[in-house]
């Protein structure tokens, strides 16, 4: 095991303890001893206390199982590094993992995930949003169970739009006009027009694809063949760069912003619009938020030719192929993806359920009116390319698009490179 690599990338006490465990434990846990499962999740909304109380209830109902929860850094790229280093070495430091939708194909192909197809019957699968089940499926087998789902949304300041009598923008062009108008009238040098995620990391790919798709464009057709319209892609990238340099409705710092940076500025009252994931509404509506009660959520805008399309995100629970406790891990996953836990996750973290019935329960809709809109947005959300070579796809897009935002390359040059490098990776 490359212990040093894991410690450097992770620096978490859990890995150290777990690696020690690998050295001393026998392959099978002794009978009649409680089994301890280690569950890894990325840091996100929701307190430690909230997760502990969820786990405590599971443990009460399953006296033979203890669960240790460990929290990884919240950035998906960093989590990916930790998991892949560890799984490549067939490590057993964890049993249940929270997996980003974009990793399923890669991890399944590498043989790092237990096949969970027998865990859910065909009937049970139908209780989940179809997009979420598809995201957990690789070569017709289920490798994870959808835990919570994500799609890019537009946050806007209701109070500011009302003050200037402007509607929620439906097109990107309208968003620019509205943001510019409000910035001019407000005369507040600390107010920004539109925040999004332009830092060189996975979030940039999610943002950029939304500008590509919403101009009636796509990387692949239904059969998976390369079908990007290059000139439209150039216009989409140009639009992103122009938000910063020409229209100046987005500050230069968006080129270094991730979800949390954008969310914090918006939460301090620092912007009119923000692109982010649904979790953000939870902190934005918290007691210490400056914008509490002033925030609306809408579909992302579209270009005048095109429709609103969000990138599909989301997290799923899978089992480490090398875990010595798959049976207990399955029980835990069943519990964590149950309707009651998904309801609590929405209340305790703002995460969106993957079971579609929860979007229609009158009690839930009364408490979370944005659920109805989210169901529609999710129905139009698109997955990033599904391939076991996704890390290379993402790396190429990140490199090219961030060069455009940094003004090191023209959109045309970037698209030429994308058209050269991506098709072979998607075959
Ligand atoms: C969110 C999404 C995930 C995406 C990530 C990018 O966590 O759920 O799918 O990869 O953001 O930052």
CSV table of C-alpha atoms and ligand atoms in Angstrom, one decimal:
chain,number,residue,atom,x,y,z
A,1,UNK,CA,0.0,0.0,0.0
A,2,UNK,CA,1.2,3.5,-0.8
A,3,UNK,CA,0.7,4.7,2.7
A,4,UNK,CA,2.8,7.8,2.1
A,5,UNK,CA,0.8,8.9,-0.9
A,6,UNK,CA,-2.4,8.5,1.0
A,7,UNK,CA,-1.1,10.4,4.0
A,8,UNK,CA,0.2,13.2,1.9
A,9,UNK,CA,-3.0,13.6,-0.1
A,10,UNK,CA,-5.4,13.0,2.8
A,11,UNK,CA,-3.7,13.7,6.1
A,12,UNK,CA,-6.6,12.3,7.9
A,13,UNK,CA,-6.3,10.3,11.1
A,14,UNK,CA,-8.8,7.8,9.7
A,15,UNK,CA,-6.5,6.5,7.0
A,16,UNK,CA,-3.6,6.1,9.4
A,17,UNK,CA,-5.8,4.1,11.9
A,18,UNK,CA,-7.3,2.1,9.1
A,19,UNK,CA,-4.0,1.3,7.6
A,20,UNK,CA,-2.8,0.0,10.9
A,21,UNK,CA,-6.0,-2.0,11.0
A,22,UNK,CA,-5.2,-3.6,7.7
A,23,UNK,CA,-1.9,-4.8,9.1
A,24,UNK,CA,-3.3,-6.3,12.3
A,25,UNK,CA,-6.8,-7.6,11.4
A,26,UNK,CA,-7.6,-11.1,10.2
A,27,UNK,CA,-9.4,-11.3,6.8
A,28,UNK,CA,-12.7,-12.2,8.4
A,29,UNK,CA,-14.0,-10.3,11.4
A,30,UNK,CA,-14.4,-12.7,14.4
A,31,UNK,CA,-18.0,-14.0,14.8
A,32,UNK,CA,-20.3,-12.4,17.3
A,33,UNK,CA,-18.2,-9.3,17.6
A,34,UNK,CA,-19.8,-6.1,16.4
A,35,UNK,CA,-18.6,-5.2,12.9
A,36,UNK,CA,-17.3,-1.7,12.5
A,37,UNK,CA,-18.0,-0.1,9.2
A,38,UNK,CA,-16.1,2.9,8.0
A,39,UNK,CA,-18.1,5.3,6.0
A,40,UNK,CA,-16.5,8.2,4.0
A,41,UNK,CA,-18.4,11.2,3.0
A,42,UNK,CA,-17.3,14.6,1.6
A,43,UNK,CA,-17.7,17.6,3.8
A,44,UNK,CA,-20.8,19.5,2.8
A,45,UNK,CA,-23.8,21.2,4.4
A,46,UNK,CA,-25.1,19.5,7.5
A,47,UNK,CA,-23.4,19.3,10.9
A,48,UNK,CA,-21.4,16.5,12.4
A,49,UNK,CA,-24.1,16.2,15.0
A,50,UNK,CA,-26.7,15.7,12.3
A,51,UNK,CA,-24.8,12.8,10.7
A,52,UNK,CA,-24.0,11.3,14.1
A,53,UNK,CA,-27.7,11.2,15.0
A,54,UNK,CA,-28.6,9.5,11.7
A,55,UNK,CA,-25.9,6.9,12.3
A,56,UNK,CA,-27.0,6.4,15.9
A,57,UNK,CA,-30.4,5.4,14.7
A,58,UNK,CA,-29.0,2.9,12.3
A,59,UNK,CA,-26.8,1.4,15.0
A,60,UNK,CA,-29.8,1.1,17.4
A,61,UNK,CA,-31.7,-0.9,14.7
A,62,UNK,CA,-28.6,-3.0,13.9
A,63,UNK,CA,-27.0,-4.0,17.2
A,64,UNK,CA,-24.2,-6.0,15.5
A,65,UNK,CA,-22.9,-3.0,13.4
A,66,UNK,CA,-21.0,0.1,14.4
A,67,UNK,CA,-20.4,2.9,11.9
A,68,UNK,CA,-17.5,5.3,12.0
A,69,UNK,CA,-18.1,8.3,9.8
A,70,UNK,CA,-15.1,10.1,8.4
A,71,UNK,CA,-15.3,13.4,6.5
A,72,UNK,CA,-13.1,14.1,3.5
A,73,UNK,CA,-12.4,17.5,2.1
A,74,UNK,CA,-15.5,18.9,0.2
A,75,UNK,CA,-13.8,19.3,-3.2
A,76,UNK,CA,-14.7,16.4,-5.5
A,77,UNK,CA,-11.2,16.4,-7.1
A,78,UNK,CA,-9.5,16.0,-3.8
A,79,UNK,CA,-11.8,13.2,-2.8
A,80,UNK,CA,-11.2,11.4,-6.1
A,81,UNK,CA,-7.5,11.5,-5.4
A,82,UNK,CA,-7.8,10.0,-2.0
A,83,UNK,CA,-10.1,7.2,-3.2
A,84,UNK,CA,-8.2,6.3,-6.2
A,85,UNK,CA,-4.8,6.2,-4.4
A,86,UNK,CA,-6.3,3.9,-1.8
A,87,UNK,CA,-8.3,1.6,-4.0
A,88,UNK,CA,-5.5,1.2,-6.5
A,89,UNK,CA,-3.6,-0.3,-3.6
A,90,UNK,CA,-6.7,-2.5,-2.7
A,91,UNK,CA,-6.9,-0.8,0.7
A,92,UNK,CA,-9.6,-1.6,3.2
A,93,UNK,CA,-9.5,1.7,5.2
A,94,UNK,CA,-13.2,2.2,4.4
A,95,UNK,CA,-16.2,0.1,3.5
A,96,UNK,CA,-18.9,2.5,2.2
A,97,UNK,CA,-18.0,5.5,0.0
A,98,UNK,CA,-19.9,8.5,-1.1
A,99,UNK,CA,-19.2,8.7,-4.9
A,100,UNK,CA,-19.6,11.5,-7.3
A,101,UNK,CA,-21.7,10.6,-10.4
A,102,UNK,CA,-18.7,11.1,-12.6
A,103,UNK,CA,-16.6,8.4,-11.0
A,104,UNK,CA,-19.0,5.4,-11.3
A,105,UNK,CA,-17.8,4.3,-14.8
A,106,UNK,CA,-14.1,4.7,-13.9
A,107,UNK,CA,-14.3,2.9,-10.5
A,108,UNK,CA,-16.6,0.1,-11.8
A,109,UNK,CA,-14.3,-0.5,-14.8
A,110,UNK,CA,-11.2,-0.5,-12.5
A,111,UNK,CA,-12.9,-3.2,-10.4
A,112,UNK,CA,-13.1,-1.1,-7.2
A,113,UNK,CA,-16.8,-1.3,-6.6
A,114,UNK,CA,-19.0,-4.2,-5.5
A,115,UNK,CA,-21.8,-4.9,-8.0
A,116,UNK,CA,-25.0,-3.9,-6.2
A,117,UNK,CA,-27.4,-5.0,-8.9
A,118,UNK,CA,-29.0,-7.6,-6.7
A,119,UNK,CA,-29.4,-5.1,-3.9
A,120,UNK,CA,-32.3,-3.3,-5.6
A,121,UNK,CA,-35.0,-5.1,-7.5
A,122,UNK,CA,-36.2,-3.7,-10.8
A,123,UNK,CA,-39.3,-2.5,-8.9
A,124,UNK,CA,-37.2,-0.8,-6.2
A,125,UNK,CA,-35.1,1.0,-8.9
A,126,UNK,CA,-38.3,2.6,-10.2
A,127,UNK,CA,-38.7,4.5,-6.9
A,128,UNK,CA,-35.6,6.6,-7.8
A,129,UNK,CA,-35.2,9.4,-10.3
A,130,UNK,CA,-34.3,7.7,-13.6
A,131,UNK,CA,-31.3,10.1,-14.2
A,132,UNK,CA,-29.9,9.1,-10.8
A,133,UNK,CA,-30.2,5.4,-11.4
A,134,UNK,CA,-28.6,5.8,-14.9
A,135,UNK,CA,-25.7,7.6,-13.2
A,136,UNK,CA,-25.1,4.6,-10.9
A,137,UNK,CA,-25.2,2.1,-13.8
A,138,UNK,CA,-22.3,0.9,-15.7
A,139,UNK,CA,-22.6,-1.7,-18.5
A,140,UNK,CA,-26.2,-2.5,-17.3
A,141,UNK,CA,-25.2,-3.2,-13.7
A,142,UNK,CA,-25.8,-1.1,-10.7
A,143,UNK,CA,-22.6,-0.1,-8.8
A,144,UNK,CA,-24.0,2.4,-6.3
A,145,UNK,CA,-27.3,3.5,-4.9
A,146,UNK,CA,-28.3,7.2,-5.5
A,147,UNK,CA,-28.0,9.1,-2.2
A,148,UNK,CA,-28.6,12.7,-3.1
A,149,UNK,CA,-28.8,14.5,-6.4
A,150,UNK,CA,-27.7,17.9,-7.8
A,151,UNK,CA,-28.3,20.1,-10.8
A,152,UNK,CA,-27.0,23.6,-11.5
A,153,UNK,CA,-29.4,26.4,-10.6
A,154,UNK,CA,-29.6,30.2,-10.7
A,155,UNK,CA,-29.9,32.0,-7.3
A,156,UNK,CA,-31.1,35.6,-7.5
A,157,UNK,CA,-31.8,38.4,-5.1
A,158,UNK,CA,-35.6,38.7,-5.0
A,159,UNK,CA,-35.4,42.0,-3.2
A,160,UNK,CA,-33.1,43.6,-5.8
A,161,UNK,CA,-35.1,42.3,-8.8
A,162,UNK,CA,-38.3,43.6,-7.2
A,163,UNK,CA,-36.7,47.0,-6.4
A,164,UNK,CA,-35.9,47.5,-10.1
A,165,UNK,CA,-39.1,45.9,-11.4
A,166,UNK,CA,-37.1,43.3,-13.4
A,167,UNK,CA,-38.2,39.7,-14.0
A,168,UNK,CA,-36.0,36.7,-13.4
A,169,UNK,CA,-33.8,36.4,-16.5
A,170,UNK,CA,-34.7,33.6,-18.9
A,171,UNK,CA,-31.8,34.1,-21.3
A,172,UNK,CA,-28.1,34.6,-20.6
A,173,UNK,CA,-28.2,37.8,-22.6
A,174,UNK,CA,-31.1,39.1,-20.3
A,175,UNK,CA,-29.1,38.1,-17.2
A,176,UNK,CA,-26.2,40.3,-18.4
A,177,UNK,CA,-28.5,43.2,-19.0
A,178,UNK,CA,-30.3,42.9,-15.7
A,179,UNK,CA,-27.1,42.5,-13.7
A,180,UNK,CA,-25.5,45.5,-15.5
A,181,UNK,CA,-28.6,47.7,-14.8
A,182,UNK,CA,-28.8,46.8,-11.1
A,183,UNK,CA,-25.0,47.3,-10.7
A,184,UNK,CA,-25.3,50.8,-12.2
A,185,UNK,CA,-28.3,51.8,-10.2
A,186,UNK,CA,-27.1,50.4,-6.9
A,187,UNK,CA,-23.8,52.3,-7.1
A,188,UNK,CA,-22.3,49.9,-4.5
A,189,UNK,CA,-18.7,49.1,-5.4
A,190,UNK,CA,-18.9,45.9,-3.4
A,191,UNK,CA,-21.8,44.5,-5.3
A,192,UNK,CA,-21.1,42.0,-8.1
A,193,UNK,CA,-23.5,41.0,-10.9
A,194,UNK,CA,-23.1,37.3,-11.4
A,195,UNK,CA,-20.9,34.8,-9.6
A,196,UNK,CA,-20.1,31.3,-10.8
A,197,UNK,CA,-17.3,28.7,-10.7
A,198,UNK,CA,-14.4,29.5,-13.0
A,199,UNK,CA,-11.5,28.0,-11.0
A,200,UNK,CA,-9.6,25.2,-12.7
A,201,UNK,CA,-11.3,22.1,-11.2
A,202,UNK,CA,-14.3,19.9,-11.9
A,203,UNK,CA,-16.8,22.7,-11.1
A,204,UNK,CA,-15.5,24.7,-14.1
A,205,UNK,CA,-16.5,21.7,-16.4
A,206,UNK,CA,-20.0,21.7,-14.9
A,207,UNK,CA,-20.4,25.4,-15.5
A,208,UNK,CA,-18.9,25.4,-19.0
A,209,UNK,CA,-21.1,22.5,-20.2
A,210,UNK,CA,-24.2,24.5,-19.2
A,211,UNK,CA,-23.2,27.3,-21.6
A,212,UNK,CA,-22.5,24.8,-24.3
A,213,UNK,CA,-25.7,22.8,-23.9
A,214,UNK,CA,-27.9,25.8,-23.5
A,215,UNK,CA,-26.9,26.9,-27.1
A,216,UNK,CA,-28.5,23.8,-28.5
A,217,UNK,CA,-25.2,22.0,-28.7
A,218,UNK,CA,-23.8,18.7,-27.4
A,219,UNK,CA,-20.6,16.8,-27.2
A,220,UNK,CA,-22.1,13.5,-28.2
A,221,UNK,CA,-25.2,12.4,-30.0
A,222,UNK,CA,-27.6,9.7,-28.7
A,223,UNK,CA,-25.3,7.0,-30.0
A,224,UNK,CA,-22.3,8.5,-28.3
A,225,UNK,CA,-20.8,9.8,-31.5
A,226,UNK,CA,-18.8,13.1,-31.3
A,227,UNK,CA,-21.2,15.8,-32.4
A,228,UNK,CA,-20.0,19.2,-31.0
A,229,UNK,CA,-20.8,22.2,-33.2
A,230,UNK,CA,-17.4,23.9,-33.0
A,231,UNK,CA,-18.5,27.4,-33.9
A,232,UNK,CA,-21.3,27.4,-31.4
A,233,UNK,CA,-18.9,26.0,-28.7
A,234,UNK,CA,-16.6,29.0,-29.5
A,235,UNK,CA,-19.5,31.4,-28.9
A,236,UNK,CA,-20.3,29.7,-25.6
A,237,UNK,CA,-16.7,30.0,-24.3
A,238,UNK,CA,-16.5,33.6,-25.6
A,239,UNK,CA,-19.6,34.4,-23.7
A,240,UNK,CA,-18.0,33.1,-20.5
A,241,UNK,CA,-14.9,35.1,-21.0
A,242,UNK,CA,-17.0,38.2,-21.9
A,243,UNK,CA,-18.9,38.0,-18.6
A,244,UNK,CA,-15.6,38.9,-16.9
A,245,UNK,CA,-13.8,41.0,-19.5
A,246,UNK,CA,-16.4,42.7,-21.7
A,247,UNK,CA,-19.8,42.9,-19.9
A,248,UNK,CA,-17.9,43.0,-16.6
A,249,UNK,CA,-20.9,41.7,-14.7
A,250,UNK,CA,-18.7,38.9,-13.2
A,251,UNK,CA,-15.6,39.9,-11.2
A,252,UNK,CA,-12.2,38.6,-12.2
A,253,UNK,CA,-12.2,36.5,-9.1
A,254,UNK,CA,-14.8,34.1,-10.6
A,255,UNK,CA,-11.8,32.7,-12.5
A,256,UNK,CA,-10.6,31.4,-9.1
A,257,UNK,CA,-14.0,30.7,-7.5
A,258,UNK,CA,-15.4,27.4,-6.5
A,259,UNK,CA,-18.9,26.7,-5.1
A,260,UNK,CA,-18.0,27.8,-1.6
A,261,UNK,CA,-16.2,31.0,-2.5
A,262,UNK,CA,-19.2,32.1,-4.6
A,263,UNK,CA,-21.7,31.1,-2.0
A,264,UNK,CA,-19.9,33.0,0.8
A,265,UNK,CA,-19.8,36.2,-1.2
A,266,UNK,CA,-23.4,35.8,-2.2
A,267,UNK,CA,-24.4,35.1,1.4
A,268,UNK,CA,-22.7,38.3,2.5
A,269,UNK,CA,-25.0,40.2,0.1
A,270,UNK,CA,-22.2,40.6,-2.4
A,271,UNK,CA,-24.0,39.7,-5.7
A,272,UNK,CA,-27.2,39.9,-7.6
A,273,UNK,CA,-27.0,36.4,-9.2
A,274,UNK,CA,-25.1,33.2,-8.6
A,275,UNK,CA,-24.9,29.8,-10.3
A,276,UNK,CA,-24.5,27.1,-7.7
A,277,UNK,CA,-25.9,23.7,-6.6
A,278,UNK,CA,-29.1,23.3,-4.6
A,279,UNK,CA,-27.3,22.8,-1.3
A,280,UNK,CA,-26.5,26.5,-1.1
A,281,UNK,CA,-30.0,27.4,-0.2
A,282,UNK,CA,-29.5,25.8,3.2
A,283,UNK,CA,-26.6,28.1,4.4
A,284,UNK,CA,-28.2,31.1,2.5
A,285,UNK,CA,-31.3,30.7,4.6
A,286,UNK,CA,-29.5,30.2,7.8
A,287,UNK,CA,-29.9,32.6,10.7
A,288,UNK,CA,-26.5,34.3,10.2
A,289,UNK,CA,-27.0,34.8,6.5
A,290,UNK,CA,-27.3,38.5,5.3
A,291,UNK,CA,-29.6,37.4,2.5
A,292,UNK,CA,-32.0,35.3,4.5
A,293,UNK,CA,-35.5,35.5,3.0
A,294,UNK,CA,-34.2,37.5,0.0
A,295,UNK,CA,-33.1,34.6,-2.3
A,296,UNK,CA,-35.0,33.0,-5.1
A,297,UNK,CA,-34.0,29.8,-7.1
A,298,UNK,CA,-34.7,29.5,-10.8
A,299,UNK,CA,-33.7,27.4,-13.8
A,300,UNK,CA,-30.4,28.5,-15.4
A,301,UNK,CA,-30.9,30.9,-18.3
A,302,UNK,CA,-30.5,29.7,-21.9
A,303,UNK,CA,-29.2,31.3,-25.0
A,304,UNK,CA,-31.9,32.7,-27.3
A,305,UNK,CA,-31.5,29.6,-29.5
A,306,UNK,CA,-31.5,26.8,-27.0
A,307,UNK,CA,-33.1,25.6,-23.8
A,308,UNK,CA,-32.1,25.8,-20.2
A,309,UNK,CA,-29.9,22.8,-19.3
A,310,UNK,CA,-28.2,22.1,-16.0
A,311,UNK,CA,-25.3,19.8,-15.4
A,312,UNK,CA,-26.4,16.7,-13.5
A,313,UNK,CA,-24.4,16.2,-10.3
A,314,UNK,CA,-25.0,14.0,-7.3
A,315,UNK,CA,-23.6,11.6,-4.9
A,316,UNK,CA,-24.1,7.9,-4.5
A,317,UNK,CA,-23.3,5.2,-2.0
A,318,UNK,CA,-21.0,2.3,-3.1
A,319,UNK,CA,-19.1,-0.4,-1.4
A,320,UNK,CA,-15.3,-0.9,-1.6
A,321,UNK,CA,-14.7,-4.1,-3.5
A,322,UNK,CA,-12.0,-5.0,-1.0
A,323,UNK,CA,-14.2,-4.4,2.1
A,324,UNK,CA,-14.5,-7.4,4.5
A,325,UNK,CA,-18.0,-6.4,5.5
A,326,UNK,CA,-20.1,-6.2,2.3
A,327,UNK,CA,-23.2,-7.6,3.9
A,328,UNK,CA,-23.2,-5.0,6.6
A,329,UNK,CA,-22.3,-2.3,4.1
A,330,UNK,CA,-25.4,-3.2,2.1
A,331,UNK,CA,-27.6,-2.9,5.1
A,332,UNK,CA,-26.1,0.5,5.8
A,333,UNK,CA,-26.7,1.7,2.3
A,334,UNK,CA,-30.3,0.5,2.3
A,335,UNK,CA,-30.8,2.6,5.4
A,336,UNK,CA,-29.0,5.7,4.2
A,337,UNK,CA,-31.0,5.8,0.9
A,338,UNK,CA,-34.3,5.1,2.6
A,339,UNK,CA,-37.2,7.6,2.2
A,340,UNK,CA,-37.0,8.6,5.8
A,341,UNK,CA,-33.3,9.4,5.7
A,342,UNK,CA,-33.7,11.2,2.4
A,343,UNK,CA,-36.4,13.4,4.0
A,344,UNK,CA,-34.0,14.1,6.9
A,345,UNK,CA,-31.1,14.9,4.6
A,346,UNK,CA,-33.2,17.5,2.9
A,347,UNK,CA,-34.1,19.1,6.3
A,348,UNK,CA,-30.6,18.7,7.8
A,349,UNK,CA,-28.4,19.5,4.8
A,350,UNK,CA,-30.5,20.9,2.0
A,351,UNK,CA,-29.5,17.9,-0.2
A,352,UNK,CA,-32.1,16.9,-2.8
A,353,UNK,CA,-33.7,13.4,-2.6
A,354,UNK,CA,-33.1,10.8,-5.3
A,355,UNK,CA,-36.5,9.2,-4.6
A,356,UNK,CA,-39.0,11.0,-6.8
A,357,UNK,CA,-42.1,10.5,-4.5
A,358,UNK,CA,-40.5,12.9,-2.0
A,359,UNK,CA,-40.8,15.7,-4.6
A,360,UNK,CA,-44.6,15.2,-4.6
A,361,UNK,CA,-45.4,14.8,-0.9
A,362,UNK,CA,-47.7,17.8,0.1
A,363,UNK,CA,-45.9,18.2,3.5
A,364,UNK,CA,-42.5,18.4,1.8
A,365,UNK,CA,-43.7,20.8,-0.8
A,366,UNK,CA,-45.2,23.1,1.8
A,367,UNK,CA,-41.9,23.2,3.7
A,368,UNK,CA,-39.7,23.3,0.6
A,369,UNK,CA,-41.6,25.0,-2.2
A,370,UNK,CA,-38.5,24.9,-4.5
A,371,UNK,CA,-38.8,21.1,-4.7
A,372,UNK,CA,-41.4,21.3,-7.5
A,373,UNK,CA,-39.1,23.5,-9.6
A,374,UNK,CA,-36.2,21.2,-8.8
A,375,UNK,CA,-38.0,18.2,-10.1
A,376,UNK,CA,-38.5,20.0,-13.5
A,377,UNK,CA,-34.9,21.2,-13.5
A,378,UNK,CA,-33.6,17.6,-12.8
A,379,UNK,CA,-35.7,16.2,-15.6
A,380,UNK,CA,-33.8,18.4,-18.1
A,381,UNK,CA,-30.3,18.0,-16.4
A,382,UNK,CA,-27.6,16.3,-18.5
A,383,UNK,CA,-24.8,14.0,-17.3
A,384,UNK,CA,-21.2,14.8,-18.1
A,385,UNK,CA,-19.7,12.3,-20.6
A,386,UNK,CA,-20.1,8.8,-19.1
A,387,UNK,CA,-16.7,7.1,-19.6
A,388,UNK,CA,-14.1,5.3,-17.6
A,389,UNK,CA,-11.7,7.9,-18.9
A,390,UNK,CA,-13.6,10.7,-17.4
A,391,UNK,CA,-10.6,12.1,-15.5
A,392,UNK,CA,-8.8,12.7,-18.8
A,393,UNK,CA,-11.9,14.3,-20.3
A,394,UNK,CA,-12.2,16.6,-17.4
A,395,UNK,CA,-8.5,17.5,-17.4
A,396,UNK,CA,-8.7,18.4,-21.0
A,397,UNK,CA,-11.7,20.6,-20.6
A,398,UNK,CA,-10.4,22.3,-17.5
A,399,UNK,CA,-7.1,23.1,-19.1
A,400,UNK,CA,-8.6,24.6,-22.3
A,401,UNK,CA,-11.4,26.5,-20.7
A,402,UNK,CA,-9.3,28.0,-17.9
A,403,UNK,CA,-6.8,29.1,-20.5
A,404,UNK,CA,-9.6,31.0,-22.1
A,405,UNK,CA,-10.7,32.6,-18.9
A,406,UNK,CA,-7.2,33.6,-18.1
A,407,UNK,CA,-6.9,35.2,-21.6
A,408,UNK,CA,-4.1,32.9,-22.5
A,409,UNK,CA,-5.9,31.3,-25.4
A,410,UNK,CA,-8.8,32.4,-27.7
A,411,UNK,CA,-12.0,30.4,-27.5
A,412,UNK,CA,-11.3,29.2,-31.1
A,413,UNK,CA,-7.9,27.8,-30.2
A,414,UNK,CA,-9.4,26.1,-27.1
A,415,UNK,CA,-12.2,24.5,-29.1
A,416,UNK,CA,-9.7,23.2,-31.8
A,417,UNK,CA,-7.7,21.5,-29.0
A,418,UNK,CA,-10.9,20.1,-27.4
A,419,UNK,CA,-12.0,18.7,-30.8
A,420,UNK,CA,-8.6,17.1,-31.2
A,421,UNK,CA,-8.3,15.6,-27.8
A,422,UNK,CA,-11.8,14.6,-26.6
A,423,UNK,CA,-13.2,12.3,-29.3
A,424,UNK,CA,-10.6,9.5,-28.8
A,425,UNK,CA,-11.3,9.6,-25.1
A,426,UNK,CA,-15.1,9.2,-25.6
A,427,UNK,CA,-14.8,6.2,-27.9
B,1,LIG,C1,-21.2,18.9,-6.8
B,1,LIG,C2,-21.9,17.8,-7.8
B,1,LIG,C3,-20.8,16.9,-8.3
B,1,LIG,C4,-19.8,17.8,-9.1
B,1,LIG,C5,-19.2,18.8,-8.1
B,1,LIG,C6,-18.2,19.7,-8.9
B,1,LIG,O1,-20.7,18.3,-5.7
B,1,LIG,O2,-22.8,17.0,-7.1
B,1,LIG,O3,-21.4,16.0,-9.2
B,1,LIG,O4,-18.8,17.0,-9.7
B,1,LIG,O5,-20.2,19.6,-7.5
B,1,LIG,O6,-17.6,20.6,-8.0
